[in-house]
Short mmCIF file of C-alpha atoms and ligand atoms in Angstrom, two decimals:
data_model
loop_
_atom_site.label_atom_id
_atom_site.label_comp_id
_atom_site.label_asym_id
_atom_site.label_seq_id
_atom_site.Cartn_x
_atom_site.Cartn_y
_atom_site.Cartn_z
CA MET D 1 -12.98 48.75 62.47
CA SER D 2 -14.28 52.28 63.31
CA GLY D 3 -17.77 51.34 64.26
CA VAL D 4 -21.31 53.68 63.67
CA LEU D 5 -19.85 57.47 62.92
CA TYR D 6 -22.68 58.31 61.86
CA GLU D 7 -26.28 57.49 63.52
CA ARG D 8 -28.20 58.20 60.18
CA VAL D 9 -26.46 58.95 57.29
CA ALA D 10 -28.76 60.84 53.95
CA LEU D 11 -26.90 59.83 50.32
CA ILE D 12 -27.98 62.45 48.55
CA GLY D 13 -27.79 60.60 45.15
CA LEU D 14 -26.95 56.90 44.46
CA GLY D 15 -24.95 57.39 41.27
CA LEU D 16 -21.34 55.63 41.56
CA ILE D 17 -20.14 57.67 44.21
CA GLY D 18 -23.26 57.28 46.19
CA SER D 19 -23.64 53.44 45.80
CA SER D 20 -19.95 52.98 46.19
CA LEU D 21 -20.32 55.27 49.67
CA SER D 22 -23.49 52.91 50.61
CA HIS D 23 -21.00 49.29 50.43
CA VAL D 24 -18.34 50.59 51.91
CA MET D 25 -20.72 51.89 55.10
CA ARG D 26 -22.16 48.85 54.98
CA ARG D 27 -18.86 46.85 55.44
CA GLU D 28 -17.26 49.16 57.76
CA LYS D 29 -20.68 49.36 59.67
CA LEU D 30 -19.91 53.10 59.70
CA ALA D 31 -23.91 53.90 59.93
CA GLY D 32 -26.65 53.32 61.90
CA ARG D 33 -29.28 53.90 59.22
CA ILE D 34 -28.87 54.85 55.51
CA ALA D 35 -31.48 56.70 54.11
CA GLY D 36 -30.98 57.20 50.23
CA TYR D 37 -32.70 59.77 47.60
CA ALA D 38 -32.77 59.34 43.96
CA ARG D 39 -34.28 61.39 41.21
CA SER D 40 -35.55 58.96 38.89
CA ALA D 41 -38.26 56.07 39.66
CA GLU D 42 -35.48 53.80 37.94
CA THR D 43 -32.68 54.11 39.92
CA ARG D 44 -34.75 54.20 43.08
CA ALA D 45 -35.99 50.67 42.11
CA THR D 46 -32.42 49.83 41.26
CA ALA D 47 -31.22 51.19 44.70
CA LYS D 48 -34.19 49.40 46.10
CA ARG D 49 -33.27 45.69 44.29
CA ILE D 50 -30.06 45.80 45.50
CA GLY D 51 -30.17 47.03 48.73
CA LEU D 52 -28.03 50.26 48.76
CA ALA D 53 -30.03 52.00 51.76
CA ASP D 54 -32.57 51.10 54.54
CA GLU D 55 -34.81 53.37 53.15
CA ILE D 56 -34.93 55.24 49.76
CA HIS D 57 -36.95 58.47 49.25
CA GLU D 58 -38.49 60.33 46.34
CA SER D 59 -37.66 63.35 48.09
CA ALA D 60 -34.25 65.12 49.05
CA VAL D 61 -36.23 66.78 52.37
CA ALA D 62 -37.72 63.14 53.48
CA ALA D 63 -34.20 61.30 52.89
CA VAL D 64 -32.22 64.81 55.31
CA LYS D 65 -34.81 64.01 57.76
CA ASP D 66 -32.97 63.42 60.86
CA ALA D 67 -29.68 62.84 59.62
CA ASP D 68 -26.75 63.08 61.26
CA LEU D 69 -24.49 63.12 58.07
CA VAL D 70 -26.12 64.18 54.25
CA ILE D 71 -23.86 63.47 51.86
CA LEU D 72 -24.68 65.35 48.85
CA ALA D 73 -23.47 63.11 45.37
CA THR D 74 -25.19 64.47 42.55
CA PRO D 75 -23.91 66.66 39.45
CA VAL D 76 -22.51 69.83 40.86
CA GLY D 77 -25.23 71.53 38.78
CA VAL D 78 -27.75 71.05 41.11
CA TYR D 79 -26.36 71.26 44.14
CA GLY D 80 -27.96 75.11 44.80
CA LYS D 81 -31.05 73.86 44.27
CA LEU D 82 -31.09 70.79 46.41
CA ALA D 83 -29.32 73.06 49.23
CA GLU D 84 -32.03 75.46 48.98
CA GLU D 85 -34.80 72.41 48.93
CA ILE D 86 -33.18 70.53 52.48
CA GLY D 87 -31.68 73.54 53.94
CA PRO D 88 -34.39 73.98 56.01
CA HIS D 89 -34.84 70.24 57.26
CA LEU D 90 -31.37 69.42 58.58
CA LYS D 91 -31.31 68.84 61.82
CA GLU D 92 -29.54 70.60 64.67
CA GLY D 93 -25.56 69.86 64.48
CA ALA D 94 -25.56 67.43 61.29
CA THR D 95 -22.75 67.71 58.97
CA VAL D 96 -23.08 68.35 55.65
CA THR D 97 -20.75 67.27 52.88
CA ASP D 98 -20.56 66.63 49.17
CA VAL D 99 -18.19 64.51 47.15
CA GLY D 100 -18.26 67.13 44.02
CA SER D 101 -15.23 67.20 41.61
CA VAL D 102 -14.86 71.17 42.25
CA LYS D 103 -15.07 73.21 44.96
CA SER D 104 -15.38 76.69 45.17
CA ALA D 105 -18.51 76.98 43.20
CA VAL D 106 -19.93 74.45 45.67
CA LEU D 107 -19.13 76.66 48.32
CA ARG D 108 -20.84 79.43 46.84
CA ASP D 109 -23.85 77.45 45.42
CA VAL D 110 -24.50 75.73 48.38
CA ALA D 111 -23.40 77.48 51.96
CA PRO D 112 -25.96 80.24 51.14
CA HIS D 113 -28.83 78.05 51.72
CA LEU D 114 -27.45 76.02 55.04
CA PRO D 115 -28.77 77.04 58.60
CA LYS D 116 -25.88 78.62 61.35
CA HIS D 117 -26.45 75.26 63.01
CA VAL D 118 -25.29 72.46 60.93
CA HIS D 119 -21.58 72.30 60.09
CA PHE D 120 -20.80 72.51 56.08
CA ILE D 121 -17.55 70.68 55.50
CA PRO D 122 -17.23 70.00 51.38
CA GLY D 123 -14.82 67.08 50.26
CA HIS D 124 -13.89 65.17 47.17
CA PRO D 125 -13.16 62.05 47.05
CA VAL D 126 -10.12 61.52 44.23
CA ALA D 127 -11.58 58.28 43.24
CA GLY D 128 -13.53 57.48 40.37
CA THR D 129 -14.05 55.25 37.51
CA GLU D 130 -16.04 56.09 34.00
CA HIS D 131 -18.45 54.20 35.02
CA SER D 132 -22.00 55.82 36.48
CA GLY D 133 -25.52 55.00 37.98
CA PRO D 134 -26.29 52.78 41.18
CA GLU D 135 -25.05 49.34 39.82
CA SER D 136 -21.37 50.52 39.05
CA GLY D 137 -20.37 51.48 42.88
CA PHE D 138 -18.36 49.26 44.57
CA ALA D 139 -17.00 49.10 48.48
CA GLU D 140 -12.93 49.28 47.34
CA LEU D 141 -13.21 52.66 45.47
CA PHE D 142 -11.92 54.93 48.09
CA THR D 143 -9.28 52.41 49.12
CA ASN D 144 -5.89 53.93 48.88
CA LYS D 145 -7.38 57.20 47.06
CA TRP D 146 -7.24 60.48 48.38
CA CYS D 147 -10.03 62.56 49.80
CA ILE D 148 -9.57 66.13 49.97
CA LEU D 149 -11.84 67.87 52.59
CA THR D 150 -12.06 72.18 52.22
CA PRO D 151 -13.38 73.19 55.58
CA PRO D 152 -14.44 77.26 55.79
CA PRO D 153 -12.36 78.89 58.15
CA GLY D 154 -13.75 78.53 61.74
CA ALA D 155 -15.08 75.24 61.05
CA ASP D 156 -16.14 73.52 64.13
CA ALA D 157 -13.05 71.11 64.98
CA ALA D 158 -14.76 68.30 66.17
CA ALA D 159 -16.96 67.58 63.40
CA VAL D 160 -14.43 68.10 60.55
CA ALA D 161 -12.04 65.07 62.68
CA ARG D 162 -15.20 63.46 62.60
CA LEU D 163 -15.40 63.53 59.05
CA GLU D 164 -12.06 62.56 58.40
CA LYS D 165 -12.57 59.67 60.44
CA PHE D 166 -15.46 58.81 58.29
CA TRP D 167 -13.38 58.86 55.12
CA ARG D 168 -10.09 57.51 56.72
CA ALA D 169 -12.73 54.32 57.82
CA CYS D 170 -13.58 54.26 53.93
CA GLY D 171 -10.28 53.55 52.95
CA SER D 172 -8.77 56.98 52.06
CA ASN D 173 -6.12 59.52 53.14
CA VAL D 174 -7.66 62.55 53.72
CA GLU D 175 -6.10 66.21 53.43
CA THR D 176 -7.34 69.60 53.85
CA MET D 177 -6.91 72.49 51.60
CA THR D 178 -8.36 75.78 50.61
CA PRO D 179 -11.15 75.24 47.88
CA ALA D 180 -9.32 77.36 45.23
CA HIS D 181 -5.93 75.29 45.58
CA HIS D 182 -8.21 72.07 45.33
CA ASP D 183 -9.23 74.01 41.93
CA MET D 184 -6.54 74.75 40.55
CA VAL D 185 -4.61 71.12 41.43
CA LEU D 186 -7.48 69.08 39.92
CA ALA D 187 -7.84 71.66 36.81
CA ILE D 188 -4.10 69.89 36.13
CA THR D 189 -4.03 66.61 37.45
CA SER D 190 -7.98 65.74 36.29
CA HIS D 191 -10.10 68.10 34.16
CA LEU D 192 -7.19 69.24 31.73
CA PRO D 193 -6.68 65.21 31.25
CA HIS D 194 -10.68 64.86 31.19
CA LEU D 195 -11.33 67.48 28.60
CA ILE D 196 -8.15 66.75 26.49
CA ALA D 197 -9.33 63.01 25.77
CA TYR D 198 -13.11 64.45 24.77
CA ASN D 199 -11.05 66.42 22.47
CA ILE D 200 -9.17 63.78 20.55
CA VAL D 201 -11.70 61.44 20.50
CA ALA D 202 -13.88 63.87 18.92
CA THR D 203 -11.07 64.91 16.44
CA ALA D 204 -10.38 61.24 15.57
CA ALA D 205 -14.53 60.57 14.84
CA ASP D 206 -13.95 63.71 12.41
CA ILE D 207 -11.28 62.47 10.61
CA GLU D 208 -13.02 61.20 7.46
CA ASP D 209 -9.93 59.56 6.18
CA VAL D 210 -9.40 56.97 9.24
CA THR D 211 -12.88 55.07 9.07
CA ASN D 212 -14.24 54.24 11.89
CA SER D 213 -13.46 50.49 11.82
CA GLU D 214 -9.55 51.33 11.60
CA VAL D 215 -9.92 53.89 14.88
CA ILE D 216 -11.28 50.44 16.69
CA LYS D 217 -8.70 48.19 15.04
CA PHE D 218 -5.96 50.44 16.03
CA SER D 219 -7.00 51.70 19.15
CA ALA D 220 -4.24 50.27 21.07
CA GLY D 221 -2.25 52.10 20.15
CA GLY D 222 -2.77 54.93 22.80
CA PHE D 223 -6.36 55.88 22.12
CA ARG D 224 -8.00 53.75 23.76
CA ASP D 225 -6.54 55.00 26.77
CA PHE D 226 -7.95 57.84 25.66
CA THR D 227 -11.63 56.65 25.27
CA ARG D 228 -11.93 55.15 28.51
CA ILE D 229 -11.46 58.40 30.23
CA ALA D 230 -13.97 60.14 27.08
CA ALA D 231 -16.29 57.44 27.81
CA SER D 232 -17.13 59.41 31.52
CA ASP D 233 -20.50 60.82 32.05
CA PRO D 234 -21.29 63.88 30.05
CA THR D 235 -23.89 65.54 32.35
CA MET D 236 -21.13 65.24 35.30
CA TRP D 237 -18.02 67.00 33.15
CA ARG D 238 -20.00 69.82 31.81
CA ASP D 239 -21.08 70.90 35.45
CA ILE D 240 -17.56 70.41 36.34
CA PHE D 241 -15.74 72.49 33.41
CA LEU D 242 -18.89 75.30 33.96
CA SER D 243 -18.20 74.84 37.91
CA ASN D 244 -14.31 75.27 37.46
CA LYS D 245 -14.11 77.89 34.38
CA GLU D 246 -10.98 80.33 35.38
CA ALA D 247 -8.68 77.38 36.82
CA VAL D 248 -9.47 75.48 33.72
CA LEU D 249 -8.86 78.34 31.32
CA GLU D 250 -5.52 78.91 33.26
CA THR D 251 -3.86 75.55 33.43
CA LEU D 252 -5.59 74.95 29.12
CA GLY D 253 -3.33 78.12 28.49
CA ARG D 254 -0.37 76.93 30.05
CA PHE D 255 -1.09 73.79 28.14
CA SER D 256 -1.52 75.10 24.68
CA GLU D 257 1.94 77.46 25.61
CA ASP D 258 3.44 73.59 25.76
CA LEU D 259 1.67 72.28 23.01
CA SER D 260 3.48 74.91 20.78
CA VAL D 261 6.59 73.94 21.76
CA LEU D 262 6.17 70.29 20.72
CA GLN D 263 4.87 71.28 17.53
CA ARG D 264 7.93 73.41 16.81
CA ALA D 265 10.33 71.01 17.92
CA ILE D 266 8.42 68.35 15.34
CA ARG D 267 8.73 70.98 12.65
CA TRP D 268 12.19 71.87 13.25
CA GLY D 269 13.71 68.37 13.90
CA ASP D 270 14.39 69.64 17.60
CA GLY D 271 14.75 65.18 18.93
CA ASP D 272 16.47 67.13 21.97
CA THR D 273 13.61 68.97 23.07
CA LEU D 274 11.19 66.14 22.29
CA PHE D 275 13.42 63.54 24.18
CA ASN D 276 13.97 65.77 27.13
CA LEU D 277 10.63 66.04 27.39
CA PHE D 278 9.34 62.60 27.23
CA THR D 279 12.28 61.91 29.71
CA ARG D 280 10.73 64.18 32.55
CA SER D 281 7.11 62.42 31.76
CA ARG D 282 8.54 59.03 32.66
CA GLU D 283 9.77 60.25 35.64
CA VAL D 284 6.81 61.45 36.79
CA ARG D 285 4.78 58.54 36.01
CA ARG D 286 7.51 56.44 38.16
CA GLY D 287 7.06 58.80 40.87
CA ILE D 288 2.98 57.64 40.72
CA ILE D 289 3.43 54.36 40.46
CA ALA D 290 5.93 54.58 43.77
CA ALA D 291 2.93 56.42 45.71
CA GLY D 292 0.57 53.37 44.63
CA GLN D 293 -2.11 55.32 42.75
CA GLU D 294 -1.27 53.51 39.79
CA THR D 295 0.01 49.77 38.82
CA THR D 296 2.81 48.50 37.61
CA ALA D 297 1.24 45.54 35.34
CA PRO D 298 1.71 46.20 31.55
CA ASP D 299 -1.02 47.59 29.65
CA PHE D 300 -2.58 49.43 32.67
CA GLY D 301 -3.08 45.88 34.47
CA ARG D 302 -5.53 44.80 31.66
CA GLN D 303 -5.72 41.07 31.41
CA PRO D 304 -5.56 39.49 27.96
CA GLY D 305 -9.15 38.92 26.85
CA LYS D 306 -10.70 40.92 29.31
CA LYS D 307 -12.41 44.28 28.76
P1 NAP W 401 -23.49 59.44 38.77
O1 NAP W 401 -23.30 58.39 38.79
O2 NAP W 401 -23.56 60.00 37.58
O3 NAP W 401 -24.93 59.50 39.68
C1 NAP W 401 -25.37 60.71 39.59
C2 NAP W 401 -26.51 60.68 40.48
O4 NAP W 401 -27.22 61.84 40.93
C3 NAP W 401 -27.51 60.01 40.16
O5 NAP W 401 -28.04 59.46 41.36
C4 NAP W 401 -28.53 60.43 39.47
O6 NAP W 401 -30.15 60.10 39.81
C5 NAP W 401 -28.33 62.09 40.38
N1 NAP W 401 -28.76 62.92 39.88
C6 NAP W 401 -28.55 63.57 37.97
N2 NAP W 401 -28.67 64.38 38.12
C7 NAP W 401 -29.52 65.08 39.35
C8 NAP W 401 -30.81 66.30 39.47
N3 NAP W 401 -31.24 66.79 38.33
N4 NAP W 401 -31.48 66.17 40.27
C9 NAP W 401 -31.45 65.22 41.37
N5 NAP W 401 -30.19 64.03 41.40
C10 NAP W 401 -29.67 64.31 40.01
O7 NAP W 401 -22.21 60.41 39.17
P2 NAP W 401 -21.45 60.13 40.26
O8 NAP W 401 -19.93 59.57 39.26
O9 NAP W 401 -21.89 59.08 41.24
O10 NAP W 401 -21.14 61.48 40.59
C11 NAP W 401 -21.31 62.30 41.28
C12 NAP W 401 -20.62 63.13 42.19
O11 NAP W 401 -19.58 62.56 42.38
C13 NAP W 401 -20.62 64.47 40.75
O12 NAP W 401 -20.69 65.98 41.65
C14 NAP W 401 -18.96 64.45 40.87
O13 NAP W 401 -18.36 65.61 40.61
C15 NAP W 401 -18.35 63.77 42.06
N6 NAP W 401 -17.42 62.76 41.52
C16 NAP W 401 -17.28 61.60 40.55
C17 NAP W 401 -16.42 60.49 40.41
C18 NAP W 401 -16.21 59.62 39.21
O14 NAP W 401 -15.47 59.68 38.56
N7 NAP W 401 -17.25 59.40 38.77
C19 NAP W 401 -15.17 61.43 41.08
C20 NAP W 401 -15.06 61.99 42.48
C21 NAP W 401 -16.04 62.89 42.41
P3 NAP W 401 -30.31 59.57 38.71
O15 NAP W 401 -30.04 58.21 38.75
O16 NAP W 401 -31.99 59.09 39.38
O17 NAP W 401 -30.36 60.24 37.42
#
C-alpha cells in the first residue's frame, strides 16, 4: 500500500474513468480528500449517493480549490474550456493531469491556459469498458493495464515520478512517450477498431434484406463483439476522432489498402494470401494473451446465461 500521495485530489468529471479513480483512490488510500465536479445535477446526485467524493461541486473552479492533483476526466472536447476556467484558481505547485484518449490535442488545448506555477503532465489510462456514467466505475479497472504519460520536455521530474507512483498504486503499468507517438499507437490499437466497429454495425443495420431479428439472433457469429465496442459513448468518441484526425486518417489509409488486398484475394480465389494473413493475425492475439492483456477463456470469458 502506498499511502496518501496527494493530500487533496480534484476529479473533474465523474463518469467511468472518474468514478473508477475514486474507487481505487479510496481502496488504496491515495488521497487525503477527494473533491468532485460533475456537470449535471443528476450525476452530482448519484455521486453523492454512492459516495464518489468527500465533496461534490457544481463548478470545476470550486472543486480545484487547494487541490494538489487535478484530474480532467470529461470528454476531451471540453478540456480547453475547463482549463481556461480553472487556470487562474490552481494551487501553486499543483499537478494537473488528464485521462483523455488523445494527447497532442490535449497539450494544444490545455497548456496555454495553465499558469507557470503548476505541473501539467497529460496521461491516458489504456483501460475502459463500453459503459459510461458515475455508476459504471470500479476499482479494478486499471489493474494490470497500461497508463501512458506524456510529460512535456522540461517537466518537473519529481512531479512526474509522483504521478507515476500514483498510477502504479492504482494497479497500472506506466510508460512515458511523446504525445505524437501516443496518438499514432492509439490510432491503430483503439481508435481505428472503434471506427470499424461503428461502421460495421451501421452497415448491418442498413442492409435491408437482413432483418433486425436475424442480426440479433445470429450475432454470436462475430457481429456481437463489434456491437460491444460500438456501444461506447458517442460524445467521447466523436471528440476522439476530431482530436486525433491526422493519425486516424493515416492508419485508415493503410487499413483501406490492406482491405483492398483481401478483397482482391477473395475475388481471385487466392487462398494463400488469406491463409497467411489469418495465421499472422492469430499470432498477434496469442501475443496479447501472453502479455496478460486478454483472457484465454473461450468466447472472451463470457459465461453462459450472462451478458
Ligand atoms: P463518461 O463516463 O461519459 O463521463 C464523462 C464525464 O464528463 C461525466 O461526468 C460528464 O458529466 C462529464 N461531461 C461530459 N460533457 C461535459 C461538458 N461539456 N462539461 C463538463 N463535463 C462534462 O466518460 P469516461 O468514459 O469516463 O471518459 C472520460 C475521459 O476518459 C474521456 O476524455 C476519454 O477519452 C477518457 N478515456 C475513456 C476510456 C473509456 O473506455 N471510456 C478509456 C480511457 C480514457 P455528466 O455525467 O454530468 O454529463
